[in-house]
Coordinates of N, CA and C in Angstrom, one line a residue:
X221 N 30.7 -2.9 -0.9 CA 30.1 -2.3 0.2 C 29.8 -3.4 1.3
X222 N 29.9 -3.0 2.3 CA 29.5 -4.3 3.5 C 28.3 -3.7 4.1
X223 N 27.8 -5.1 4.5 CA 26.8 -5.0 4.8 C 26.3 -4.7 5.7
X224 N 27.1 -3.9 6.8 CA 27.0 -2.9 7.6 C 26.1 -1.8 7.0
X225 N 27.7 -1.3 6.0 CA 27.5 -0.6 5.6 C 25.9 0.3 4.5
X226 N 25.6 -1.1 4.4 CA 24.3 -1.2 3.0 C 23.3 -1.5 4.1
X227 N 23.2 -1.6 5.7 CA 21.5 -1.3 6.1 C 22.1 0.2 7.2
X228 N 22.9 0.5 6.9 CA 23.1 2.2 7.6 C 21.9 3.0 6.5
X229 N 22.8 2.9 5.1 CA 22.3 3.3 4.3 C 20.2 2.7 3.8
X230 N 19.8 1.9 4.3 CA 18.7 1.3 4.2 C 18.0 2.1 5.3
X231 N 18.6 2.1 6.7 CA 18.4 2.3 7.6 C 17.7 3.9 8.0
X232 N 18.6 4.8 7.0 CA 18.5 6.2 7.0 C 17.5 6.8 6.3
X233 N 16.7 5.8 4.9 CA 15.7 5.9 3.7 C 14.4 5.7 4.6
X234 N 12.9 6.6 4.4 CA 11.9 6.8 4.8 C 11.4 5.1 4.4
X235 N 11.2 4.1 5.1 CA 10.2 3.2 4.7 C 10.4 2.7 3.2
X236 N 11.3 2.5 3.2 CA 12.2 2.0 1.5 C 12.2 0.7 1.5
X237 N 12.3 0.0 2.5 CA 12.5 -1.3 2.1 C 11.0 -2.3 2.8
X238 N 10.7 -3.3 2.1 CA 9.7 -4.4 2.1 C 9.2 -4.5 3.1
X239 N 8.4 -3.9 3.7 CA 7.7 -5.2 5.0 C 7.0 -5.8 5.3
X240 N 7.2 -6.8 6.6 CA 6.4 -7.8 7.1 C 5.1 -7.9 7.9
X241 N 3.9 -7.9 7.3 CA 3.0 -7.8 8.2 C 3.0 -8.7 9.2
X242 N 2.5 -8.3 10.3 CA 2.8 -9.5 11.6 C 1.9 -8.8 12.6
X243 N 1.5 -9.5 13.6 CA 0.8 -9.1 15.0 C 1.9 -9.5 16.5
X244 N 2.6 -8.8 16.9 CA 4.2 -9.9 17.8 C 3.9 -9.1 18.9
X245 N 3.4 -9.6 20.0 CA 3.7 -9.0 21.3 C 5.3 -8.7 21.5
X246 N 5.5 -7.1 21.6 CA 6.8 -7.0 22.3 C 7.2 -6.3 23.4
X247 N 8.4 -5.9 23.2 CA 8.5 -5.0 24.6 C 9.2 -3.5 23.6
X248 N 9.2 -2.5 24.2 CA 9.8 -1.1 24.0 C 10.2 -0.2 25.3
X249 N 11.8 0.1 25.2 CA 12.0 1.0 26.1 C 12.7 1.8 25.4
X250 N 12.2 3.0 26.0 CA 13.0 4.4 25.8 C 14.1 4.4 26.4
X251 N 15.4 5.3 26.0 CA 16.8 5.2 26.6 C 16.1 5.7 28.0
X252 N 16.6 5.0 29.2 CA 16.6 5.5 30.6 C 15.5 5.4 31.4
X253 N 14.6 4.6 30.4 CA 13.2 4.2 30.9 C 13.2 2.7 31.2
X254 N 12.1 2.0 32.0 CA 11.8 0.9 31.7 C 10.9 0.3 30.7
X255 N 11.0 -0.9 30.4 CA 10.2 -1.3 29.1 C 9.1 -1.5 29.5
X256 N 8.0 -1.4 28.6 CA 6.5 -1.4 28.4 C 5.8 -2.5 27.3
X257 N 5.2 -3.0 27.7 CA 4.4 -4.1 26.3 C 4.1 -2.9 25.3
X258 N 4.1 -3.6 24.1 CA 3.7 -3.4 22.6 C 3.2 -4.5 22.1
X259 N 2.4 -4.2 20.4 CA 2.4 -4.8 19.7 C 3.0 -3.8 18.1
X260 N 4.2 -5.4 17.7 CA 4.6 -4.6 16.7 C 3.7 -5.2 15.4
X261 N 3.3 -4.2 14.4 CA 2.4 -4.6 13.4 C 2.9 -4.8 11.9
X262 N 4.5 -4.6 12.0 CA 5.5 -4.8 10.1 C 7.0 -4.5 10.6
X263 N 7.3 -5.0 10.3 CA 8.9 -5.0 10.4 C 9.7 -5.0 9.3
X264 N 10.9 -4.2 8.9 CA 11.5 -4.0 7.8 C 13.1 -4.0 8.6
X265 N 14.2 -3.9 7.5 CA 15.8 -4.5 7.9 C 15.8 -2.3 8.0
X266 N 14.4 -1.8 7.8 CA 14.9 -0.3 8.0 C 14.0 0.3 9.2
X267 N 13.1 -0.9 9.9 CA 12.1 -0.1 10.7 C 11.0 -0.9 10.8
X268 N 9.9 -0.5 11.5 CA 9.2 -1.0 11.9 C 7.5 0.0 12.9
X269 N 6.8 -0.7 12.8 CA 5.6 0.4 13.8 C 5.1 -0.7 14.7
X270 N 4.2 0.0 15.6 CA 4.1 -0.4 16.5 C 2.8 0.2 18.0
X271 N 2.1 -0.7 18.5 CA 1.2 0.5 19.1 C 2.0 0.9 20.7
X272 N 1.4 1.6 21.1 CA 2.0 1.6 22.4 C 1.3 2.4 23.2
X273 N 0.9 2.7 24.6 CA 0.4 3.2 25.8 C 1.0 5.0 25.2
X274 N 2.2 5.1 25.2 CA 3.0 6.6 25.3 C 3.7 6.5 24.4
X275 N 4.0 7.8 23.9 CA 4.6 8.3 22.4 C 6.2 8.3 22.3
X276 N 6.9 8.1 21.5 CA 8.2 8.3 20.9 C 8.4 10.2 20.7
X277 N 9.4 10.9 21.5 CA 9.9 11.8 20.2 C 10.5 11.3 19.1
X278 N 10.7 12.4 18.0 CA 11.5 12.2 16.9 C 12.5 12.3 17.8
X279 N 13.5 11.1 16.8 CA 15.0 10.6 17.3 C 15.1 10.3 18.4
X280 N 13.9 10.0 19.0 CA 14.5 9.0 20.5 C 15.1 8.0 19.9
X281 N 16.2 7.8 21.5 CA 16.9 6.0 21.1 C 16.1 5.4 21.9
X282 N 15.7 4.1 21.3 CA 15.2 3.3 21.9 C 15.5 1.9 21.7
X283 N 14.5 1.0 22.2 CA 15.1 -0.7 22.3 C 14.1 -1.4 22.1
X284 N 13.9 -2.1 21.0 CA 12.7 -3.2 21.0 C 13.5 -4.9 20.9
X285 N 12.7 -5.6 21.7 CA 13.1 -6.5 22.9 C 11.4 -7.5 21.4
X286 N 12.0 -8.1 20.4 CA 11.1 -9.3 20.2 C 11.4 -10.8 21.1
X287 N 10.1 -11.2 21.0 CA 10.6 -12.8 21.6 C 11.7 -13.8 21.2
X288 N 12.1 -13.9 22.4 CA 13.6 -14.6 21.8 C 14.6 -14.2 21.4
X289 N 14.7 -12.8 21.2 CA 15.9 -12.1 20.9 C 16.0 -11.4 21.9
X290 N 17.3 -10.9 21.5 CA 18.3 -9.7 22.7 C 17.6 -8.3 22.0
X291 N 17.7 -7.2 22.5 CA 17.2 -5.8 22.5 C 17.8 -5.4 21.4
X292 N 17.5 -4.7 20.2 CA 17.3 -4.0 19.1 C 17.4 -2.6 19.3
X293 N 18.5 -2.0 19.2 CA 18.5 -0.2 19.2 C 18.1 0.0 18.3
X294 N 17.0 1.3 18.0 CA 16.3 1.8 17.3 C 16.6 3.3 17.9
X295 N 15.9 4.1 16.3 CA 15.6 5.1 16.6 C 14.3 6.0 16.2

């Protein structure tokens, strides 16, 4: 299995895999919006939470922007 392949599969499971507690100022944009500060509070290789001003629907796509890295599609 490649390892694509094995965090699709990670990716699609409710909160299954380990996470990181942390406090990380970031950024979040909704597809077709501009980005907004956050803070993200755990991060996992399947997800992650997070607070923010305005709400997510279910299955928005979206983009989280941590420091130093390039944008993260999420959903």
């Amino acid at each position: 299995m490649s390892s694509y392949t094995a965090y699709r599969i990670i990716a699609q499971e409710d909160r299954c895999a380990p996470r990181t507690l942390l406090r990380l100022p970031s950024k979040l944009r909704a597809s077709g919006c501009p980005a907004f500060d956050v803070t993200v509070y755990d991060i996992s290789v399947g997800g992650f939470s997070c607070d923010a001003v305005t709400g997510m629907r279910p299955g928005a796509i979206c983009w989280l922007t941590l420091p130093g890295l390039a944008a993260l599609q999420a959903e």
